[in-house]
Coordinates of C-alpha atoms (C1' of nucleotides) in Angstrom, one line a residue:
Chain G
M1 CA -3.6 -92.5 -20.3
V2 CA -5.9 -95.1 -20.5
K3 CA -9.1 -93.7 -20.9
R4 CA -11.5 -95.9 -18.4
P5 CA -15.2 -95.6 -16.7
R6 CA -14.9 -93.7 -13.6
P7 CA -15.7 -96.3 -11.0
E8 CA -18.7 -95.7 -9.1
I9 CA -18.2 -94.1 -5.5
P10 CA -20.5 -95.4 -3.1
P11 CA -22.0 -93.1 -0.6
P12 CA -20.3 -92.3 2.4
P13 CA -21.2 -93.5 5.8
W14 CA -23.3 -90.4 6.5
D15 CA -25.5 -88.4 4.0
R16 CA -28.2 -86.4 4.8
V17 CA -29.5 -85.9 0.9
P18 CA -31.6 -88.6 -0.2
R19 CA -29.9 -91.0 -3.2
R20 CA -32.7 -90.9 -5.9
A21 CA -32.5 -92.5 -9.3
L22 CA -32.0 -88.9 -11.2
A23 CA -34.6 -88.9 -14.2
D24 CA -32.4 -86.5 -15.9
R25 CA -35.2 -84.3 -17.3
R26 CA -34.0 -80.8 -17.6
D27 CA -36.9 -78.9 -17.3
P28 CA -37.8 -77.1 -14.6
L29 CA -36.6 -78.9 -11.1
N30 CA -33.3 -81.1 -10.1
R31 CA -30.5 -81.2 -7.7
K32 CA -28.0 -79.5 -9.6
A33 CA -30.5 -76.4 -10.5
I34 CA -31.4 -76.5 -6.9
V35 CA -27.7 -76.2 -5.5
A36 CA -27.1 -73.4 -8.3
A37 CA -30.3 -71.3 -7.5
A38 CA -29.1 -71.9 -3.6
I39 CA -25.4 -70.6 -4.2
R40 CA -26.9 -67.5 -5.5
I41 CA -29.3 -66.5 -3.3
L42 CA -26.5 -67.3 -0.5
D43 CA -24.1 -65.3 -2.1
D44 CA -26.0 -62.0 -2.5
G45 CA -28.1 -62.3 1.0
G46 CA -25.9 -64.5 3.5
L47 CA -27.1 -67.3 5.6
D48 CA -29.3 -65.2 7.5
G49 CA -31.3 -64.2 4.1
F50 CA -31.1 -67.9 3.2
T51 CA -34.3 -69.7 3.0
M52 CA -35.9 -72.6 1.7
R53 CA -38.8 -70.2 0.5
R54 CA -36.4 -67.8 -1.2
V55 CA -34.7 -70.6 -3.2
A56 CA -38.2 -72.3 -4.3
D57 CA -39.0 -68.7 -5.7
A58 CA -36.1 -68.3 -7.6
L59 CA -36.8 -71.5 -9.1
G60 CA -40.7 -70.7 -9.5
T61 CA -41.9 -73.3 -7.2
G62 CA -43.0 -73.7 -3.9
P63 CA -40.5 -74.4 -0.8
A64 CA -42.4 -78.1 -0.5
S65 CA -40.8 -79.1 -3.8
L66 CA -37.6 -78.6 -3.1
Y67 CA -37.7 -81.6 -0.1
W68 CA -37.9 -84.6 -2.8
H69 CA -34.5 -83.3 -4.2
V70 CA -32.6 -81.9 -1.3
G71 CA -34.1 -83.7 2.1
S72 CA -33.8 -81.0 4.0
K73 CA -32.4 -77.6 4.6
D74 CA -29.4 -78.9 5.9
G75 CA -29.1 -81.3 3.1
L76 CA -29.3 -78.4 0.8
L77 CA -26.4 -76.8 2.7
D78 CA -24.4 -79.7 2.3
L79 CA -24.4 -79.5 -1.5
I80 CA -23.6 -76.4 -1.2
F81 CA -20.3 -76.9 0.4
E82 CA -19.7 -79.8 -1.8
E83 CA -20.1 -77.8 -4.7
V84 CA -17.8 -74.9 -3.4
I85 CA -15.1 -77.4 -2.4
G86 CA -15.3 -78.7 -6.2
E87 CA -14.8 -75.1 -7.4
Q88 CA -11.4 -75.1 -5.8
Q89 CA -8.5 -76.7 -8.0
V90 CA -5.4 -78.3 -6.2
P91 CA -2.1 -78.2 -8.3
D92 CA -0.4 -81.4 -9.3
A93 CA 2.0 -82.3 -6.6
D94 CA 5.6 -81.3 -7.6
P95 CA 8.1 -81.7 -4.8
G96 CA 10.3 -79.4 -5.6
R97 CA 7.7 -76.6 -4.8
W98 CA 5.8 -78.6 -2.3
Q99 CA 5.7 -75.1 0.1
E100 CA 4.5 -72.9 -2.6
Q101 CA 1.8 -75.0 -3.3
L102 CA 0.8 -75.8 -0.1
K103 CA 0.3 -71.6 0.1
D104 CA -1.4 -71.8 -2.9
V105 CA -3.8 -74.2 -1.5
A106 CA -4.4 -72.2 1.2
R107 CA -4.9 -68.9 -1.1
T108 CA -7.5 -70.2 -3.2
M109 CA -9.4 -71.6 -0.1
R110 CA -9.6 -68.3 1.1
A111 CA -10.3 -66.7 -2.1
T112 CA -13.3 -69.0 -2.6
I113 CA -14.3 -68.4 0.8
L114 CA -14.3 -64.6 0.1
H115 CA -16.3 -64.9 -2.6
H116 CA -19.0 -66.9 -1.1
R117 CA -20.7 -65.0 1.8
D118 CA -21.0 -66.9 4.8
I119 CA -19.3 -70.2 3.7
V120 CA -17.2 -70.5 6.9
R121 CA -20.4 -70.4 8.8
I122 CA -21.9 -73.2 6.8
S123 CA -18.9 -75.2 7.2
I124 CA -18.9 -75.7 10.8
G125 CA -19.7 -78.5 11.9
R126 CA -20.1 -80.3 8.4
V127 CA -17.7 -83.2 7.7
P128 CA -17.7 -83.3 3.6
M129 CA -17.4 -86.7 2.1
G130 CA -18.7 -86.0 -1.2
P131 CA -16.6 -86.8 -4.7
N132 CA -15.4 -83.2 -4.9
A133 CA -14.1 -83.1 -1.0
L134 CA -12.6 -86.3 -1.2
R135 CA -10.9 -85.4 -4.4
Y136 CA -9.5 -82.1 -2.8
S137 CA -8.2 -84.0 0.4
D138 CA -6.3 -86.5 -1.7
R139 CA -4.6 -84.1 -3.8
V140 CA -3.9 -81.7 -0.6
L141 CA -2.3 -85.1 1.0
A142 CA -0.3 -85.7 -2.4
I143 CA 1.3 -82.3 -1.8
L144 CA 2.2 -83.0 1.5
R145 CA 3.7 -86.3 1.1
A146 CA 5.3 -85.0 -2.1
G147 CA 7.5 -82.6 0.6
G148 CA 8.3 -85.5 2.3
A149 CA 5.8 -85.6 5.3
S150 CA 5.1 -88.8 6.9
D151 CA 1.7 -90.5 6.7
R152 CA 1.2 -88.8 10.3
L153 CA 2.2 -85.6 9.6
A154 CA 0.5 -85.4 6.2
V155 CA -2.7 -86.2 7.4
L156 CA -2.3 -83.9 10.3
G157 CA -0.6 -81.0 8.1
R158 CA -4.0 -81.0 5.8
H159 CA -5.8 -80.8 8.8
L160 CA -4.3 -77.8 10.3
L161 CA -3.7 -76.0 7.2
I162 CA -7.6 -76.2 6.5
S163 CA -8.0 -75.4 10.3
I164 CA -5.9 -72.1 10.1
V165 CA -7.5 -70.4 7.0
N166 CA -11.1 -71.3 8.5
G167 CA -10.1 -69.3 11.5
F168 CA -8.5 -66.5 9.7
T169 CA -11.4 -65.7 7.3
M170 CA -13.7 -66.7 9.9
D171 CA -13.6 -63.0 11.4
E172 CA -12.7 -61.0 8.3
T173 CA -16.0 -62.2 7.0
G174 CA -18.7 -61.9 9.5
M175 CA -18.4 -58.1 9.9
D176 CA -21.2 -57.6 7.1
G177 CA -20.9 -57.7 4.1
Q178 CA -18.1 -55.5 2.5
P179 CA -19.0 -51.7 3.8
P180 CA -15.4 -50.1 3.9
P181 CA -12.8 -51.5 6.5
E182 CA -11.7 -48.2 6.6
P183 CA -13.8 -46.0 8.7
I184 CA -14.7 -49.5 11.0
A185 CA -10.7 -49.5 11.4
T186 CA -10.1 -46.1 12.4
M187 CA -13.6 -46.0 14.6
A188 CA -12.0 -48.9 16.6
R189 CA -8.5 -47.3 16.6
D190 CA -10.0 -44.0 18.1
Y191 CA -11.8 -45.8 20.7
L192 CA -8.9 -48.1 22.1
A193 CA -6.7 -44.7 22.3
S194 CA -9.4 -42.9 24.2
L195 CA -9.3 -45.6 27.1
P196 CA -7.9 -45.2 30.4
P197 CA -4.3 -46.1 29.7
S198 CA -4.0 -47.3 33.3
E199 CA -6.2 -50.3 32.7
F200 CA -5.4 -50.6 29.1
P201 CA -1.7 -49.7 28.7
N202 CA -1.0 -51.8 25.8
L203 CA -4.5 -51.2 23.7
V204 CA -3.5 -47.6 24.3
A205 CA -0.1 -47.9 23.2
L206 CA -0.7 -49.9 20.2
A207 CA -3.9 -48.5 18.9
D208 CA -2.6 -47.2 15.9
H209 CA -1.3 -50.7 14.9
F210 CA -5.4 -51.6 14.8
A211 CA -6.1 -49.8 12.1
I212 CA -3.7 -51.2 9.7
S213 CA -5.5 -54.3 8.7
D214 CA -3.6 -55.5 5.6
Q215 CA -5.6 -58.6 5.8
D216 CA -3.5 -60.0 2.5
L217 CA -0.2 -59.5 4.4
R218 CA -1.4 -60.8 7.7
F219 CA -2.2 -63.6 5.9
E220 CA 1.0 -64.3 4.5
V221 CA 2.4 -64.0 7.7
L222 CA 0.3 -66.8 9.0
L223 CA 1.3 -69.0 5.8
D224 CA 5.0 -68.4 6.5
L225 CA 4.6 -69.3 10.0
F226 CA 3.0 -72.3 9.6
V227 CA 4.8 -73.8 6.0
D228 CA 8.1 -73.2 7.9
G229 CA 6.9 -74.7 11.0
L230 CA 5.9 -77.8 8.8
A231 CA 8.8 -77.8 6.8
F232 CA 11.1 -77.8 10.2
R233 CA 8.9 -81.0 11.8
I234 CA 9.3 -82.6 8.5
A235 CA 13.1 -82.1 8.6
L236 CA 13.2 -82.8 12.2
E237 CA 11.3 -86.4 11.3
C238 CA 13.6 -87.5 9.0
G239 CA 16.9 -86.7 11.0
S240 CA 17.9 -83.9 8.7
F241 CA 17.8 -80.5 8.6
P242 CA 15.7 -78.1 6.5
D243 CA 17.7 -76.4 3.7
Q244 CA 15.2 -73.8 2.4
L245 CA 13.6 -71.8 5.4
H246 CA 12.4 -68.5 4.8
D247 CA 13.1 -68.5 0.8
A248 CA 10.2 -66.2 0.2
Chain W
M1 CA -1.2 -50.6 45.1
V2 CA -3.5 -47.5 45.5
K3 CA -6.8 -48.5 45.3
R4 CA -9.3 -46.0 43.5
P5 CA -12.1 -45.7 41.8
R6 CA -12.0 -47.7 38.4
P7 CA -12.7 -45.2 35.8
E8 CA -15.6 -45.5 33.6
I9 CA -15.3 -47.1 30.1
P10 CA -17.3 -45.2 27.6
P11 CA -19.6 -47.3 25.5
P12 CA -17.3 -48.6 22.2
P13 CA -18.3 -47.2 18.7
W14 CA -20.6 -49.7 17.8
D15 CA -23.2 -51.5 20.6
R16 CA -26.2 -53.2 19.9
V17 CA -27.2 -53.0 23.7
P18 CA -29.1 -50.3 24.9
R19 CA -27.4 -48.3 27.6
R20 CA -29.9 -48.2 30.3
A21 CA -29.4 -46.6 33.6
L22 CA -30.2 -50.0 35.9
A23 CA -32.6 -49.5 38.6
D24 CA -30.9 -52.2 40.2
R25 CA -33.8 -54.1 41.3
R26 CA -33.3 -57.7 42.2
D27 CA -36.2 -59.3 41.5
P28 CA -37.0 -61.0 38.4
L29 CA -35.5 -58.9 35.4
N30 CA -32.1 -57.6 34.5
R31 CA -29.5 -57.8 32.2
K32 CA -27.3 -60.2 34.0
A33 CA -29.5 -62.6 34.8
I34 CA -31.0 -62.6 31.3
V35 CA -27.2 -63.5 30.2
A36 CA -27.1 -66.3 32.7
A37 CA -30.0 -68.0 31.9
A38 CA -29.3 -67.4 28.1
I39 CA -26.0 -68.9 28.7
R40 CA -27.5 -72.1 30.3
I41 CA -30.1 -72.7 27.6
L42 CA -27.4 -72.3 25.0
D43 CA -25.1 -74.9 26.7
D44 CA -27.5 -77.2 26.5
G45 CA -29.5 -76.8 23.7
G46 CA -26.9 -75.6 21.4
L47 CA -27.5 -72.4 18.8
D48 CA -30.4 -73.8 17.0
G49 CA -32.0 -74.5 20.4
F50 CA -31.4 -70.9 21.3
T51 CA -34.5 -68.9 21.6
M52 CA -35.6 -65.8 22.7
R53 CA -39.1 -67.4 23.7
R54 CA -37.1 -70.2 25.5
V55 CA -34.8 -67.6 27.4
A56 CA -38.2 -65.9 28.8
D57 CA -39.5 -69.1 29.6
A58 CA -36.3 -70.0 32.0
L59 CA -37.1 -66.5 33.5
G60 CA -41.0 -66.7 33.8
T61 CA -41.3 -64.4 31.3
G62 CA -42.8 -63.5 27.7
P63 CA -40.0 -62.7 25.2
A64 CA -41.2 -59.1 24.5
S65 CA -40.2 -58.6 28.1
L66 CA -36.3 -59.3 27.5
Y67 CA -36.1 -56.6 24.4
W68 CA -36.2 -53.7 26.9
H69 CA -33.0 -55.3 28.4
V70 CA -31.0 -56.7 25.6
G71 CA -32.5 -54.9 22.5
S72 CA -32.3 -57.8 20.2
K73 CA -31.1 -61.8 19.9
D74 CA -28.0 -60.3 18.4
G75 CA -27.6 -57.8 21.2
L76 CA -28.1 -60.6 23.9
L77 CA -25.7 -63.0 21.9
D78 CA -23.3 -59.9 22.1
L79 CA -23.3 -60.2 25.8
I80 CA -23.1 -63.8 25.9
F81 CA -19.9 -63.6 24.0
E82 CA -18.1 -61.0 26.3
E83 CA -19.5 -63.0 29.1
V84 CA -17.9 -66.0 28.0
I85 CA -14.5 -64.0 27.3
G86 CA -14.6 -62.9 30.6
E87 CA -14.5 -66.4 32.1
Q88 CA -11.1 -66.8 30.4
Q89 CA -8.0 -65.4 32.8
V90 CA -4.9 -64.4 31.3
P91 CA -1.7 -64.7 33.1
D92 CA 0.5 -61.8 34.0
A93 CA 3.5 -61.4 31.7
D94 CA 6.4 -63.0 32.4
P95 CA 9.0 -62.1 29.9
G96 CA 10.8 -65.5 30.5
R97 CA 7.9 -67.8 30.3
W98 CA 6.1 -66.0 27.1
Q99 CA 5.9 -68.8 25.2
E100 CA 4.4 -71.7 27.4
Q101 CA 1.9 -68.3 28.9
L102 CA 0.9 -67.9 25.4
K103 CA 0.1 -71.4 24.9
D104 CA -1.7 -71.4 27.9
V105 CA -4.0 -68.6 26.6
A106 CA -4.9 -70.6 23.6
R107 CA -5.5 -74.0 25.7
T108 CA -7.6 -71.9 28.2
M109 CA -9.5 -70.7 25.1
R110 CA -9.9 -73.8 23.7
A111 CA -11.3 -75.2 26.9
T112 CA -13.6 -72.4 27.1
I113 CA -14.9 -72.9 23.8
L114 CA -15.7 -76.6 24.1
H115 CA -17.4 -76.1 27.6
H116 CA -19.9 -73.6 25.7
R117 CA -21.5 -75.3 23.0
D118 CA -21.9 -73.4 19.4
I119 CA -19.7 -70.2 20.7
V120 CA -17.7 -70.1 17.9
R121 CA -20.1 -69.8 15.8
I122 CA -21.5 -67.1 17.7
S123 CA -18.4 -65.4 17.5
I124 CA -18.5 -65.3 14.1
G125 CA -18.6 -61.8 13.1
R126 CA -18.9 -60.1 16.4
V127 CA -15.9 -57.7 17.3
P128 CA -15.9 -57.9 21.1
M129 CA -15.4 -54.6 22.4
G130 CA -17.0 -55.1 26.1
P131 CA -14.8 -54.2 29.2
N132 CA -13.8 -58.1 29.3
A133 CA -12.7 -58.6 26.0
L134 CA -10.5 -55.2 26.2
R135 CA -9.2 -56.6 29.5
Y136 CA -8.6 -59.8 27.7
S137 CA -6.6 -58.4 24.3
D138 CA -4.7 -55.7 26.9
R139 CA -3.2 -58.8 28.5
V140 CA -2.6 -61.0 25.7
L141 CA -0.8 -57.5 24.4
A142 CA 1.1 -57.6 27.4
I143 CA 2.6 -61.3 27.1
L144 CA 3.8 -60.6 23.4
R145 CA 5.3 -57.8 24.2
A146 CA 6.8 -59.1 27.0
G147 CA 8.4 -61.8 24.6
G148 CA 9.9 -59.0 22.7
A149 CA 7.4 -58.6 19.8
S150 CA 7.3 -55.3 18.3
D151 CA 4.1 -53.3 18.1
R152 CA 3.1 -54.6 15.1
L153 CA 4.0 -58.0 15.4
A154 CA 2.5 -57.9 19.1
V155 CA -0.7 -56.7 17.3
L156 CA -0.8 -59.2 14.7
G157 CA 0.1 -62.4 17.0
R158 CA -3.1 -61.6 19.1
H159 CA -5.1 -61.7 16.0
L160 CA -3.5 -65.0 14.7
L161 CA -3.5 -66.7 17.8
I162 CA -7.2 -66.0 18.1
S163 CA -7.9 -67.1 14.6
I164 CA -5.8 -70.6 14.8
V165 CA -7.7 -71.7 17.9
N166 CA -10.9 -70.4 16.8
G167 CA -10.2 -72.2 13.5
F168 CA -8.8 -75.8 15.3
T169 CA -12.0 -76.3 17.6
M170 CA -14.5 -75.1 14.9
D171 CA -14.4 -78.6 13.4
E172 CA -13.9 -80.5 16.6
T173 CA -17.1 -78.4 18.0
G174 CA -19.6 -78.8 15.0
M175 CA -20.3 -82.5 15.2
D176 CA -23.3 -82.8 17.1
G177 CA -23.0 -82.5 21.1
Q178 CA -20.3 -85.3 22.0
P179 CA -21.8 -88.2 20.7
P180 CA -18.8 -91.2 20.8
P181 CA -15.7 -89.6 18.3
E182 CA -14.7 -93.5 18.4
P183 CA -17.1 -94.9 16.1
I184 CA -17.7 -92.2 13.5
A185 CA -14.1 -91.9 13.2
T186 CA -13.7 -95.9 12.4
M187 CA -16.6 -95.1 10.4
A188 CA -14.8 -92.8 8.4
R189 CA -11.6 -94.7 8.1
D190 CA -13.4 -98.0 6.8
Y191 CA -15.3 -95.9 4.2
L192 CA -12.0 -94.3 2.9
A193 CA -10.3 -97.7 2.8
S194 CA -12.9 -98.9 0.8
L195 CA -12.5 -96.2 -1.9
P196 CA -11.0 -96.7 -5.6
P197 CA -7.2 -96.7 -4.8
S198 CA -6.7 -95.5 -8.6
E199 CA -8.8 -92.2 -8.0
F200 CA -8.0 -91.6 -4.1
P201 CA -4.6 -93.0 -3.5
N202 CA -3.5 -91.1 -0.7
L203 CA -6.8 -91.2 1.4
V204 CA -6.8 -94.9 1.0
A205 CA -3.0 -95.0 1.8
L206 CA -3.8 -92.9 4.8
A207 CA -7.3 -94.2 5.9
D208 CA -5.8 -95.4 9.2
H209 CA -4.7 -92.0 10.3
F210 CA -7.8 -90.2 10.1
A211 CA -9.2 -92.9 12.7
I212 CA -6.5 -91.3 15.0
S213 CA -7.9 -88.0 16.1
D214 CA -6.4 -87.1 19.4
Q215 CA -7.4 -83.8 19.2
D216 CA -5.5 -82.7 22.5
L217 CA -2.2 -83.9 20.7
R218 CA -3.1 -82.0 17.2
F219 CA -3.7 -78.9 19.1
E220 CA -0.4 -78.5 21.0
V221 CA 1.1 -79.7 17.5
L222 CA -0.6 -76.5 16.2
L223 CA 0.5 -74.5 19.7
D224 CA 4.2 -75.6 18.8
L225 CA 4.4 -74.5 15.0
F226 CA 2.6 -71.3 16.0
V227 CA 4.7 -70.6 19.0
D228 CA 8.0 -71.2 17.1
G229 CA 7.3 -69.3 14.4
L230 CA 6.3 -66.3 16.3
A231 CA 9.7 -66.8 18.4
F232 CA 11.6 -67.0 15.1
R233 CA 10.1 -63.8 13.4
I234 CA 10.8 -62.1 16.8
A235 CA 14.4 -63.0 16.4
L236 CA 14.2 -62.1 13.1
E237 CA 13.0 -58.6 13.7
C238 CA 15.5 -57.5 16.0
G239 CA 18.4 -58.9 13.8
S240 CA 19.5 -62.0 16.6
F241 CA 18.8 -65.4 16.7
P242 CA 16.6 -67.5 18.8
D243 CA 18.0 -69.2 21.5
Q244 CA 15.4 -71.6 22.7
L245 CA 13.2 -72.9 20.0
H246 CA 11.5 -76.6 20.3
D247 CA 12.1 -76.9 24.3
A248 CA 9.2 -78.5 24.9
Chain H
dA1 C1' -38.7 -47.2 34.4
dC2 C1' -40.2 -51.4 33.3
dC3 C1' -43.4 -55.5 32.3
dT4 C1' -46.9 -57.5 28.9
dG5 C1' -50.4 -59.7 25.6
dA6 C1' -51.5 -59.7 20.9
dA7 C1' -50.6 -59.5 17.2
dC8 C1' -47.6 -59.5 12.4
dA9 C1' -44.9 -61.1 9.1
dC10 C1' -42.0 -64.5 8.4
dC11 C1' -39.6 -69.6 9.2
dG12 C1' -38.8 -75.4 8.1
dT13 C1' -41.2 -79.3 7.5
dT14 C1' -45.1 -82.8 6.5
dC15 C1' -48.2 -84.7 3.8
dA16 C1' -52.3 -86.0 1.6
dA17 C1' -53.6 -85.5 -2.8
dG18 C1' -52.2 -84.7 -7.3
dT19 C1' -50.1 -86.1 -11.9
Chain Z
dA1 C1' -41.4 -90.6 -10.1
dC2 C1' -42.0 -86.0 -9.4
dC3 C1' -44.7 -81.8 -7.5
dT4 C1' -48.3 -79.0 -5.3
dG5 C1' -51.3 -76.6 -1.6
dA6 C1' -52.2 -76.3 2.8
dA7 C1' -51.4 -76.5 7.1
dC8 C1' -48.7 -77.0 11.9
dA9 C1' -45.4 -75.4 15.1
dC10 C1' -42.6 -72.5 15.5
dC11 C1' -39.8 -68.3 15.1
dG12 C1' -38.0 -62.7 16.0
dT13 C1' -39.6 -58.3 16.8
dT14 C1' -43.3 -54.6 17.5
dC15 C1' -46.4 -51.6 19.7
dA16 C1' -50.0 -50.3 22.1
dA17 C1' -51.5 -50.7 26.7
dG18 C1' -50.4 -51.4 31.4
dT19 C1' -48.0 -50.3 36.6

DNA sequence: ACCTGAACACCGTTCAAGT
DNA sequence: ACCTGAACACCGTTCAAGT
């Protein structure tokens, strides 16, 4: 391992945050402190409670002071997203364990999303291009290629994996903070069971199953579906058959 | 077919919209007119441009007038979501074609989402329980059961199908209106290709594939993965083998 | 039963002015 | 180079008062 200076990464083609020579004063205000405070505000107030004014308050300034550092509220949200991506670490690709590694990437992503309130909502329409996002994508691609995916399938697989995790977490996330899932699940169940069976035969018949919502298990089923399907397509691509479907 | 009065559906356990005896005056203001105007505003202003004041304007009143009918902005968004769900029609379940039918449900959902700007963002955290949403869910469940899914797998399958379509459309939707995908894709490609290969070997190597973003095709791959995987699990459940994987 | 004007308590952002 | 106060143009929502 030769230690050499990390090459400077030029700014991505779009960038809402002003590139400023940072004066490295550690006193009250700099980009890092702002992002840290913002994430704290976000985590316990949600996106609706997330306000430039509140962030400024937490830092002991007025809202106007933030704008020199982060450009706009949207710019700050970009930075938050980048930071949160950086919290996740992706394992070094191991060809023999690529399926489990891919699932772990997804599990970590889900855990991070559940940990940072409303981060899925924030991610919508944001195409992160910061160093953390790049590093993350690169390492996920490494795993897919280690699994034997073609270039095209690797890029596609990365995209779809992120998509399905976002989709899954979207609706386990939104419903408020974490007020007990138990009562609302039974409430929904009872309501469905009370509907006219002539009009909603399936909802009435399956009402009980709507009360059971072990999200961890549901998520694992999704991952199984996805990774198995991916393994199958990889096998198709190179003309052989997959040797270990459903090994878990 | 006996024609009988449709049974009255009681309100769901949570309901942000006030149940009022509607006076059926067709003049200026009623719930339906408000929702219609709101959807129009939403479609061409996006969620950021969506304002109670703007909706009121379109109807020739002040914002305060809306509150009697829809309770709150969130209540109005609930109604919008319900309405949009109602725009989609789900085919009558046909056991022999359940796989293609399920894909069609997903395709219709995606088309609807692409047609109504920011509707995915609106759907987050909303558990629709209106008549349209109920009818929709019931019919999707019918298809899954026609395919042989167990009760548990039917409920799970419906949930996951909706999840993955939401996830997929999340990021093809956000990036602004529809400013040409071409230039930004090549911009991203060029940027990725210019990165230091020592740090991002995979991004650099696969940069070209990031420019190719045939979303229709990507979506079809996702549907194949999902429906194949589901068929496989259904077969597992009843101890036999699936007879038609990858028939498309 | 329905609608309204006016007000309240908030927003994001700008900008001239300070240091 | 960095920070600030004050202001601008907006918000969602309420509420007394009207018809």
